[in-house]
Amino acid sequence: MVALEERDPAMPVWADRTWFSYRSADEHATHLLPYIKPDSRIIDVGCGTGSITLDLARRAPQGFVLGIDYSEDSVQIARAEAQRQNIPNVEFLQGDATNLSPISTSYPPFDISHSHQVMVHLSDPPSVLKGISNLMKPGGIISTRDNHTFSTHPSSPANERDWELYRIWSRKRGAHPDAGFRNHVWMHEAGFQWENIKYGSAAWEAPYADKKGFARNQKNSFLPVYGVKAEEGDQDWLRDLEKFWHDWEKDPGSRFIGVDGWVIGFKKK
């Protein structure tokens, strides 16, 4: 068990993870798919509720996939979903991305590592990437994909303020809201030579099938996510923000688009 107070202080606490379940390997791990073999051993560091992890396991039916996340609630959701979908070659553990030594002593080395929107919430990404590299076989692949840009259509002053506060509070906690611009540099700082690094960009959209769920996740602002208490002067803004997301959810022309930077490091053989 990793107590919340013991995790990296840069990490937020998500009260509602519903829309995370719409993430998939086809949309959010396209950079990694060409390297997965039927017998690949894969570790998903920061797996959340496991939707991408389970996709990876389906692509490596003769292999093994291990998902780890600091949230015990997320791990329990992932385990239940693996059982419901009858995916036997996957395991989920509660663990700490900043201390992966228990994994190295309990599991054989891996072929591939995957992390999605994890480095963006950590205070020392190069150190975490080094730790992941230690879990990999010679010739293994280390990958991460992190956001750097969000766009909402339509938008509003209340919504723009919320996203600006996200960036401010994130940086105050030592995290990196623009991680997708910099994760290739972190891979280099983790010990990978430039000739062994590949990187690019990819865009994604909020799940059209569950705009209500996505809006529900956003309408309460980033205040509770970062443990910030609302002040008296915030009430008008919070009401405007809730109304904005209520209207956004009902608008057939509304969209939410994110742009990520991905990077792959190839460990020397």
PDB file of C-alpha atoms in Angstrom:
ATOM      1  CA  MET A   1       0.000   0.000   0.000  1.00  0.00           C
ATOM      2  CA  VAL A   2       1.148   3.530  -0.793  1.00  0.00           C
ATOM      3  CA  ALA A   3      -0.525   6.076   1.449  1.00  0.00           C
ATOM      4  CA  LEU A   4      -1.594   9.205  -0.428  1.00  0.00           C
ATOM      5  CA  GLU A   5       0.552  11.345   1.829  1.00  0.00           C
ATOM      6  CA  GLU A   6       3.575   9.235   0.814  1.00  0.00           C
ATOM      7  CA  ARG A   7       3.122   9.588  -2.943  1.00  0.00           C
ATOM      8  CA  ASP A   8       4.925  12.182  -5.053  1.00  0.00           C
ATOM      9  CA  PRO A   9       3.450  15.490  -3.762  1.00  0.00           C
ATOM     10  CA  ALA A  10       3.155  16.761  -7.339  1.00  0.00           C
ATOM     11  CA  MET A  11       0.451  14.183  -8.087  1.00  0.00           C
ATOM     12  CA  PRO A  12      -3.224  15.223  -8.035  1.00  0.00           C
ATOM     13  CA  VAL A  13      -6.111  13.240  -6.569  1.00  0.00           C
ATOM     14  CA  TRP A  14      -8.946  12.485  -9.000  1.00  0.00           C
ATOM     15  CA  ALA A  15     -12.347  12.033  -7.356  1.00  0.00           C
ATOM     16  CA  ASP A  16     -14.067  10.904 -10.561  1.00  0.00           C
ATOM     17  CA  ARG A  17     -12.185   8.593 -12.932  1.00  0.00           C
ATOM     18  CA  THR A  18     -15.179   7.545 -15.039  1.00  0.00           C
ATOM     19  CA  TRP A  19     -14.090   9.023 -18.350  1.00  0.00           C
ATOM     20  CA  PHE A  20     -10.591   7.545 -18.011  1.00  0.00           C
ATOM     21  CA  SER A  21     -12.161   4.209 -18.941  1.00  0.00           C
ATOM     22  CA  TYR A  22     -12.648   5.491 -22.500  1.00  0.00           C
ATOM     23  CA  ARG A  23      -8.910   5.602 -23.122  1.00  0.00           C
ATOM     24  CA  SER A  24      -7.696   2.899 -25.492  1.00  0.00           C
ATOM     25  CA  ALA A  25      -4.463   1.676 -27.024  1.00  0.00           C
ATOM     26  CA  ASP A  26      -5.833   2.374 -30.505  1.00  0.00           C
ATOM     27  CA  GLU A  27      -6.249   6.068 -29.678  1.00  0.00           C
ATOM     28  CA  HIS A  28      -3.776   6.740 -26.878  1.00  0.00           C
ATOM     29  CA  ALA A  29      -0.864   4.357 -27.510  1.00  0.00           C
ATOM     30  CA  THR A  30      -0.545   4.366 -31.297  1.00  0.00           C
ATOM     31  CA  HIS A  31       3.175   5.152 -31.006  1.00  0.00           C
ATOM     32  CA  LEU A  32       3.728   1.848 -29.197  1.00  0.00           C
ATOM     33  CA  LEU A  33       1.561  -0.578 -31.159  1.00  0.00           C
ATOM     34  CA  PRO A  34       4.116  -1.454 -33.892  1.00  0.00           C
ATOM     35  CA  TYR A  35       6.511  -2.817 -31.253  1.00  0.00           C
ATOM     36  CA  ILE A  36       4.109  -5.159 -29.452  1.00  0.00           C
ATOM     37  CA  LYS A  37       4.517  -8.865 -30.211  1.00  0.00           C
ATOM     38  CA  PRO A  38       2.147 -11.690 -29.228  1.00  0.00           C
ATOM     39  CA  ASP A  39       4.542 -12.774 -26.463  1.00  0.00           C
ATOM     40  CA  SER A  40       5.663  -9.333 -25.238  1.00  0.00           C
ATOM     41  CA  ARG A  41       6.147  -8.701 -21.533  1.00  0.00           C
ATOM     42  CA  ILE A  42       4.770  -5.213 -20.863  1.00  0.00           C
ATOM     43  CA  ILE A  43       4.628  -3.007 -17.776  1.00  0.00           C
ATOM     44  CA  ASP A  44       2.148  -0.117 -17.637  1.00  0.00           C
ATOM     45  CA  VAL A  45       3.388   2.409 -15.072  1.00  0.00           C
ATOM     46  CA  GLY A  46       0.536   4.616 -13.885  1.00  0.00           C
ATOM     47  CA  CYS A  47      -2.141   2.386 -15.391  1.00  0.00           C
ATOM     48  CA  GLY A  48      -5.138   4.110 -13.780  1.00  0.00           C
ATOM     49  CA  THR A  49      -8.305   2.073 -14.170  1.00  0.00           C
ATOM     50  CA  GLY A  50      -6.606  -0.142 -16.738  1.00  0.00           C
ATOM     51  CA  SER A  51      -8.423   0.489 -20.015  1.00  0.00           C
ATOM     52  CA  ILE A  52      -5.195   0.895 -22.026  1.00  0.00           C
ATOM     53  CA  THR A  53      -3.502  -1.868 -20.026  1.00  0.00           C
ATOM     54  CA  LEU A  54      -6.197  -4.363 -20.965  1.00  0.00           C
ATOM     55  CA  ASP A  55      -5.892  -3.358 -24.614  1.00  0.00           C
ATOM     56  CA  LEU A  56      -2.158  -4.049 -24.434  1.00  0.00           C
ATOM     57  CA  ALA A  57      -2.832  -7.456 -22.863  1.00  0.00           C
ATOM     58  CA  ARG A  58      -5.189  -8.354 -25.695  1.00  0.00           C
ATOM     59  CA  ARG A  59      -2.401  -7.559 -28.167  1.00  0.00           C
ATOM     60  CA  ALA A  60       0.065  -9.834 -26.344  1.00  0.00           C
ATOM     61  CA  PRO A  61      -2.039 -12.957 -25.667  1.00  0.00           C
ATOM     62  CA  GLN A  62       0.998 -15.205 -25.152  1.00  0.00           C
ATOM     63  CA  GLY A  63       2.794 -12.557 -23.123  1.00  0.00           C
ATOM     64  CA  PHE A  64       2.191 -10.839 -19.790  1.00  0.00           C
ATOM     65  CA  VAL A  65       1.145  -7.319 -18.812  1.00  0.00           C
ATOM     66  CA  LEU A  66       1.608  -5.737 -15.378  1.00  0.00           C
ATOM     67  CA  GLY A  67      -0.228  -2.528 -14.522  1.00  0.00           C
ATOM     68  CA  ILE A  68       0.735  -0.482 -11.472  1.00  0.00           C
ATOM     69  CA  ASP A  69      -0.903   2.630 -10.042  1.00  0.00           C
ATOM     70  CA  TYR A  70      -0.662   4.533  -6.768  1.00  0.00           C
ATOM     71  CA  SER A  71      -4.474   4.512  -6.366  1.00  0.00           C
ATOM     72  CA  GLU A  72      -5.815   1.349  -4.754  1.00  0.00           C
ATOM     73  CA  ASP A  73      -9.311   2.299  -5.947  1.00  0.00           C
ATOM     74  CA  SER A  74      -8.116   2.421  -9.563  1.00  0.00           C
ATOM     75  CA  VAL A  75      -6.320  -0.899  -9.182  1.00  0.00           C
ATOM     76  CA  GLN A  76      -9.459  -2.560  -7.826  1.00  0.00           C
ATOM     77  CA  ILE A  77     -11.485  -1.216 -10.768  1.00  0.00           C
ATOM     78  CA  ALA A  78      -8.857  -2.526 -13.201  1.00  0.00           C
ATOM     79  CA  ARG A  79      -8.809  -5.978 -11.594  1.00  0.00           C
ATOM     80  CA  ALA A  80     -12.580  -6.233 -11.742  1.00  0.00           C
ATOM     81  CA  GLU A  81     -12.607  -5.203 -15.397  1.00  0.00           C
ATOM     82  CA  ALA A  82      -9.916  -7.764 -16.285  1.00  0.00           C
ATOM     83  CA  GLN A  83     -12.020 -10.460 -14.651  1.00  0.00           C
ATOM     84  CA  ARG A  84     -15.194  -9.243 -16.362  1.00  0.00           C
ATOM     85  CA  GLN A  85     -13.484  -9.284 -19.772  1.00  0.00           C
ATOM     86  CA  ASN A  86     -11.797 -12.634 -19.027  1.00  0.00           C
ATOM     87  CA  ILE A  87      -8.275 -11.406 -19.778  1.00  0.00           C
ATOM     88  CA  PRO A  88      -5.947 -13.837 -17.947  1.00  0.00           C
ATOM     89  CA  ASN A  89      -2.502 -12.507 -18.924  1.00  0.00           C
ATOM     90  CA  VAL A  90      -2.688  -9.275 -16.922  1.00  0.00           C
ATOM     91  CA  GLU A  91      -2.035  -8.370 -13.307  1.00  0.00           C
ATOM     92  CA  PHE A  92      -2.619  -5.119 -11.423  1.00  0.00           C
ATOM     93  CA  LEU A  93      -0.723  -3.890  -8.370  1.00  0.00           C
ATOM     94  CA  GLN A  94      -0.834  -0.800  -6.212  1.00  0.00           C
ATOM     95  CA  GLY A  95       2.613   0.763  -6.383  1.00  0.00           C
ATOM     96  CA  ASP A  96       4.718   3.880  -6.631  1.00  0.00           C
ATOM     97  CA  ALA A  97       6.265   5.021  -9.919  1.00  0.00           C
ATOM     98  CA  THR A  98       9.014   6.774  -7.967  1.00  0.00           C
ATOM     99  CA  ASN A  99      10.064   3.527  -6.257  1.00  0.00           C
ATOM    100  CA  LEU A 100       9.945   0.539  -8.594  1.00  0.00           C
ATOM    101  CA  SER A 101      12.520  -1.586  -6.779  1.00  0.00           C
ATOM    102  CA  PRO A 102       9.843  -3.986  -5.420  1.00  0.00           C
ATOM    103  CA  ILE A 103       8.914  -4.776  -9.035  1.00  0.00           C
ATOM    104  CA  SER A 104      12.502  -5.563 -10.017  1.00  0.00           C
ATOM    105  CA  THR A 105      12.822  -8.109  -7.211  1.00  0.00           C
ATOM    106  CA  SER A 106       9.458  -9.786  -7.895  1.00  0.00           C
ATOM    107  CA  TYR A 107       9.163  -9.920 -11.697  1.00  0.00           C
ATOM    108  CA  PRO A 108      11.478 -10.885 -14.574  1.00  0.00           C
ATOM    109  CA  PRO A 109      12.557  -8.032 -16.888  1.00  0.00           C
ATOM    110  CA  PHE A 110      10.079  -6.577 -19.366  1.00  0.00           C
ATOM    111  CA  ASP A 111      10.239  -5.989 -23.122  1.00  0.00           C
ATOM    112  CA  ILE A 112       8.126  -2.828 -23.195  1.00  0.00           C
ATOM    113  CA  SER A 113       7.056  -0.139 -20.744  1.00  0.00           C
ATOM    114  CA  HIS A 114       4.078   2.145 -21.261  1.00  0.00           C
ATOM    115  CA  SER A 115       3.103   5.293 -19.362  1.00  0.00           C
ATOM    116  CA  HIS A 116       0.217   7.561 -20.297  1.00  0.00           C
ATOM    117  CA  GLN A 117      -0.244  11.018 -18.747  1.00  0.00           C
ATOM    118  CA  VAL A 118       2.045  10.067 -15.861  1.00  0.00           C
ATOM    119  CA  MET A 119       5.217  12.162 -16.227  1.00  0.00           C
ATOM    120  CA  VAL A 120       3.016  15.255 -16.461  1.00  0.00           C
ATOM    121  CA  HIS A 121       2.119  14.750 -12.778  1.00  0.00           C
ATOM    122  CA  LEU A 122       5.572  13.895 -11.376  1.00  0.00           C
ATOM    123  CA  SER A 123       8.233  16.164  -9.909  1.00  0.00           C
ATOM    124  CA  ASP A 124      11.272  14.265 -11.255  1.00  0.00           C
ATOM    125  CA  PRO A 125      10.401  12.481 -14.526  1.00  0.00           C
ATOM    126  CA  PRO A 126      14.016  11.628 -15.517  1.00  0.00           C
ATOM    127  CA  SER A 127      14.463   9.730 -12.256  1.00  0.00           C
ATOM    128  CA  VAL A 128      11.251   7.780 -12.853  1.00  0.00           C
ATOM    129  CA  LEU A 129      12.303   6.946 -16.418  1.00  0.00           C
ATOM    130  CA  LYS A 130      15.630   5.672 -15.070  1.00  0.00           C
ATOM    131  CA  GLY A 131      13.745   3.469 -12.627  1.00  0.00           C
ATOM    132  CA  ILE A 132      11.584   2.086 -15.418  1.00  0.00           C
ATOM    133  CA  SER A 133      14.666   1.444 -17.554  1.00  0.00           C
ATOM    134  CA  ASN A 134      16.064  -0.736 -14.774  1.00  0.00           C
ATOM    135  CA  LEU A 135      13.054  -3.046 -15.196  1.00  0.00           C
ATOM    136  CA  MET A 136      13.646  -3.565 -18.903  1.00  0.00           C
ATOM    137  CA  LYS A 137      15.530  -6.227 -20.822  1.00  0.00           C
ATOM    138  CA  PRO A 138      18.524  -5.165 -22.933  1.00  0.00           C
ATOM    139  CA  GLY A 139      16.977  -3.930 -26.173  1.00  0.00           C
ATOM    140  CA  GLY A 140      13.734  -3.078 -24.366  1.00  0.00           C
ATOM    141  CA  ILE A 141      11.459  -0.155 -25.184  1.00  0.00           C
ATOM    142  CA  ILE A 142      10.548   2.603 -22.702  1.00  0.00           C
ATOM    143  CA  SER A 143       7.670   4.867 -23.712  1.00  0.00           C
ATOM    144  CA  THR A 144       5.690   7.757 -22.308  1.00  0.00           C
ATOM    145  CA  ARG A 145       2.970   9.997 -23.692  1.00  0.00           C
ATOM    146  CA  ASP A 146       2.048  13.255 -21.980  1.00  0.00           C
ATOM    147  CA  ASN A 147      -0.174  16.211 -22.683  1.00  0.00           C
ATOM    148  CA  HIS A 148       0.985  19.726 -23.499  1.00  0.00           C
ATOM    149  CA  THR A 149      -2.093  21.487 -24.940  1.00  0.00           C
ATOM    150  CA  PHE A 150      -5.857  21.502 -24.299  1.00  0.00           C
ATOM    151  CA  SER A 151      -8.517  23.260 -26.391  1.00  0.00           C
ATOM    152  CA  THR A 152     -12.231  23.543 -25.606  1.00  0.00           C
ATOM    153  CA  HIS A 153     -14.880  24.558 -28.148  1.00  0.00           C
ATOM    154  CA  PRO A 154     -16.807  26.566 -27.341  1.00  0.00           C
ATOM    155  CA  SER A 155     -15.017  28.029 -24.337  1.00  0.00           C
ATOM    156  CA  SER A 156     -15.749  30.676 -21.719  1.00  0.00           C
ATOM    157  CA  PRO A 157     -13.833  32.943 -19.307  1.00  0.00           C
ATOM    158  CA  ALA A 158     -14.734  30.595 -16.439  1.00  0.00           C
ATOM    159  CA  ASN A 159     -13.349  27.588 -18.309  1.00  0.00           C
ATOM    160  CA  GLU A 160     -10.174  29.392 -19.371  1.00  0.00           C
ATOM    161  CA  ARG A 161      -9.582  30.464 -15.779  1.00  0.00           C
ATOM    162  CA  ASP A 162      -9.955  26.892 -14.562  1.00  0.00           C
ATOM    163  CA  TRP A 163      -7.330  25.609 -17.011  1.00  0.00           C
ATOM    164  CA  GLU A 164      -4.962  28.438 -16.157  1.00  0.00           C
ATOM    165  CA  LEU A 165      -5.325  27.586 -12.456  1.00  0.00           C
ATOM    166  CA  TYR A 166      -4.612  23.946 -13.315  1.00  0.00           C
ATOM    167  CA  ARG A 167      -1.292  25.011 -14.828  1.00  0.00           C
ATOM    168  CA  ILE A 168      -0.475  27.274 -11.880  1.00  0.00           C
ATOM    169  CA  TRP A 169      -1.364  24.730  -9.182  1.00  0.00           C
ATOM    170  CA  SER A 170       0.353  21.939 -11.053  1.00  0.00           C
ATOM    171  CA  ARG A 171       3.630  23.883 -11.236  1.00  0.00           C
ATOM    172  CA  LYS A 172       3.363  24.934  -7.581  1.00  0.00           C
ATOM    173  CA  ARG A 173       3.307  21.254  -6.641  1.00  0.00           C
ATOM    174  CA  GLY A 174       6.388  20.596  -8.754  1.00  0.00           C
ATOM    175  CA  ALA A 175       4.618  18.957 -11.702  1.00  0.00           C
ATOM    176  CA  HIS A 176       4.885  19.757 -15.415  1.00  0.00           C
ATOM    177  CA  PRO A 177       1.628  20.625 -17.221  1.00  0.00           C
ATOM    178  CA  ASP A 178       3.590  21.039 -20.474  1.00  0.00           C
ATOM    179  CA  ALA A 179       5.301  17.648 -20.146  1.00  0.00           C
ATOM    180  CA  GLY A 180       4.520  16.664 -23.723  1.00  0.00           C
ATOM    181  CA  PHE A 181       6.895  19.373 -24.953  1.00  0.00           C
ATOM    182  CA  ARG A 182       9.744  18.097 -22.792  1.00  0.00           C
ATOM    183  CA  ASN A 183       9.495  14.360 -22.261  1.00  0.00           C
ATOM    184  CA  HIS A 184      12.013  13.613 -25.040  1.00  0.00           C
ATOM    185  CA  VAL A 185      14.572  15.700 -23.117  1.00  0.00           C
ATOM    186  CA  TRP A 186      13.753  13.792 -19.928  1.00  0.00           C
ATOM    187  CA  MET A 187      14.369  10.528 -21.761  1.00  0.00           C
ATOM    188  CA  HIS A 188      17.803  11.829 -22.735  1.00  0.00           C
ATOM    189  CA  GLU A 189      18.460  12.958 -19.149  1.00  0.00           C
ATOM    190  CA  ALA A 190      17.489   9.448 -18.024  1.00  0.00           C
ATOM    191  CA  GLY A 191      20.530   8.119 -19.873  1.00  0.00           C
ATOM    192  CA  PHE A 192      19.324   7.464 -23.422  1.00  0.00           C
ATOM    193  CA  GLN A 193      21.457   8.727 -26.288  1.00  0.00           C
ATOM    194  CA  TRP A 194      19.667  10.845 -28.863  1.00  0.00           C
ATOM    195  CA  GLU A 195      20.150   8.215 -31.560  1.00  0.00           C
ATOM    196  CA  ASN A 196      18.175   5.816 -29.336  1.00  0.00           C
ATOM    197  CA  ILE A 197      15.233   8.188 -28.865  1.00  0.00           C
ATOM    198  CA  LYS A 198      12.210   8.603 -31.118  1.00  0.00           C
ATOM    199  CA  TYR A 199       9.453  11.152 -30.498  1.00  0.00           C
ATOM    200  CA  GLY A 200       6.386  12.774 -32.038  1.00  0.00           C
ATOM    201  CA  SER A 201       2.922  14.198 -31.338  1.00  0.00           C
ATOM    202  CA  ALA A 202      -0.639  12.879 -31.306  1.00  0.00           C
ATOM    203  CA  ALA A 203      -4.066  14.429 -30.729  1.00  0.00           C
ATOM    204  CA  TRP A 204      -7.145  13.022 -29.021  1.00  0.00           C
ATOM    205  CA  GLU A 205     -10.694  14.102 -28.256  1.00  0.00           C
ATOM    206  CA  ALA A 206     -12.988  13.774 -25.278  1.00  0.00           C
ATOM    207  CA  PRO A 207     -15.217  10.713 -25.714  1.00  0.00           C
ATOM    208  CA  TYR A 208     -18.211  11.773 -27.783  1.00  0.00           C
ATOM    209  CA  ALA A 209     -20.064   8.712 -26.509  1.00  0.00           C
ATOM    210  CA  ASP A 210     -19.923  10.054 -22.949  1.00  0.00           C
ATOM    211  CA  LYS A 211     -19.811  13.839 -23.107  1.00  0.00           C
ATOM    212  CA  LYS A 212     -21.915  13.864 -19.937  1.00  0.00           C
ATOM    213  CA  GLY A 213     -19.300  11.876 -18.038  1.00  0.00           C
ATOM    214  CA  PHE A 214     -16.485  14.076 -19.298  1.00  0.00           C
ATOM    215  CA  ALA A 215     -18.374  17.250 -18.362  1.00  0.00           C
ATOM    216  CA  ARG A 216     -19.142  15.846 -14.911  1.00  0.00           C
ATOM    217  CA  ASN A 217     -15.415  15.325 -14.376  1.00  0.00           C
ATOM    218  CA  GLN A 218     -14.678  18.958 -15.288  1.00  0.00           C
ATOM    219  CA  LYS A 219     -17.540  21.006 -13.858  1.00  0.00           C
ATOM    220  CA  ASN A 220     -16.320  21.099 -10.248  1.00  0.00           C
ATOM    221  CA  SER A 221     -13.047  22.772 -11.284  1.00  0.00           C
ATOM    222  CA  PHE A 222      -9.538  21.671 -10.397  1.00  0.00           C
ATOM    223  CA  LEU A 223      -9.965  22.910  -6.804  1.00  0.00           C
ATOM    224  CA  PRO A 224     -10.655  19.473  -5.253  1.00  0.00           C
ATOM    225  CA  VAL A 225      -8.145  17.760  -7.550  1.00  0.00           C
ATOM    226  CA  TYR A 226      -5.337  19.850  -6.082  1.00  0.00           C
ATOM    227  CA  GLY A 227      -6.745  20.141  -2.570  1.00  0.00           C
ATOM    228  CA  VAL A 228      -7.427  23.884  -2.848  1.00  0.00           C
ATOM    229  CA  LYS A 229     -10.321  25.290  -0.822  1.00  0.00           C
ATOM    230  CA  ALA A 230     -12.726  27.661  -2.547  1.00  0.00           C
ATOM    231  CA  GLU A 231     -12.755  31.192  -1.196  1.00  0.00           C
ATOM    232  CA  GLU A 232     -15.774  33.461  -0.901  1.00  0.00           C
ATOM    233  CA  GLY A 233     -14.891  35.300  -4.103  1.00  0.00           C
ATOM    234  CA  ASP A 234     -14.777  32.039  -6.075  1.00  0.00           C
ATOM    235  CA  GLN A 235     -18.489  31.276  -5.894  1.00  0.00           C
ATOM    236  CA  ASP A 236     -19.541  33.264  -8.971  1.00  0.00           C
ATOM    237  CA  TRP A 237     -16.750  31.680 -11.015  1.00  0.00           C
ATOM    238  CA  LEU A 238     -17.656  28.173  -9.846  1.00  0.00           C
ATOM    239  CA  ARG A 239     -21.317  28.726 -10.753  1.00  0.00           C
ATOM    240  CA  ASP A 240     -20.294  30.008 -14.186  1.00  0.00           C
ATOM    241  CA  LEU A 241     -17.987  27.018 -14.655  1.00  0.00           C
ATOM    242  CA  GLU A 242     -20.688  24.504 -13.743  1.00  0.00           C
ATOM    243  CA  LYS A 243     -23.131  26.201 -16.128  1.00  0.00           C
ATOM    244  CA  PHE A 244     -20.514  26.226 -18.888  1.00  0.00           C
ATOM    245  CA  TRP A 245     -19.955  22.460 -18.698  1.00  0.00           C
ATOM    246  CA  HIS A 246     -23.698  21.819 -18.442  1.00  0.00           C
ATOM    247  CA  ASP A 247     -24.203  23.781 -21.670  1.00  0.00           C
ATOM    248  CA  TRP A 248     -21.124  22.213 -23.314  1.00  0.00           C
ATOM    249  CA  GLU A 249     -22.490  18.743 -22.652  1.00  0.00           C
ATOM    250  CA  LYS A 250     -25.778  19.604 -24.397  1.00  0.00           C
ATOM    251  CA  ASP A 251     -24.168  21.352 -27.378  1.00  0.00           C
ATOM    252  CA  PRO A 252     -23.899  18.944 -30.356  1.00  0.00           C
ATOM    253  CA  GLY A 253     -21.068  21.055 -31.769  1.00  0.00           C
ATOM    254  CA  SER A 254     -18.892  21.090 -28.648  1.00  0.00           C
ATOM    255  CA  ARG A 255     -15.440  19.502 -28.658  1.00  0.00           C
ATOM    256  CA  PHE A 256     -12.503  19.028 -26.286  1.00  0.00           C
ATOM    257  CA  ILE A 257      -9.148  18.306 -27.921  1.00  0.00           C
ATOM    258  CA  GLY A 258      -5.817  17.463 -26.331  1.00  0.00           C
ATOM    259  CA  VAL A 259      -2.416  17.327 -27.990  1.00  0.00           C
ATOM    260  CA  ASP A 260       0.241  15.024 -26.515  1.00  0.00           C
ATOM    261  CA  GLY A 261       3.918  14.488 -27.048  1.00  0.00           C
ATOM    262  CA  TRP A 262       5.131  10.882 -27.066  1.00  0.00           C
ATOM    263  CA  VAL A 263       8.640   9.519 -26.775  1.00  0.00           C
ATOM    264  CA  ILE A 264      10.225   6.076 -27.053  1.00  0.00           C
ATOM    265  CA  GLY A 265      13.640   5.207 -25.663  1.00  0.00           C
ATOM    266  CA  PHE A 266      15.421   2.112 -26.951  1.00  0.00           C
ATOM    267  CA  LYS A 267      17.568   0.468 -24.289  1.00  0.00           C
ATOM    268  CA  LYS A 268      20.950  -0.721 -25.533  1.00  0.00           C
ATOM    269  CA  LYS A 269      21.318  -4.457 -26.068  1.00  0.00           C
TER     270      LYS A 269
END
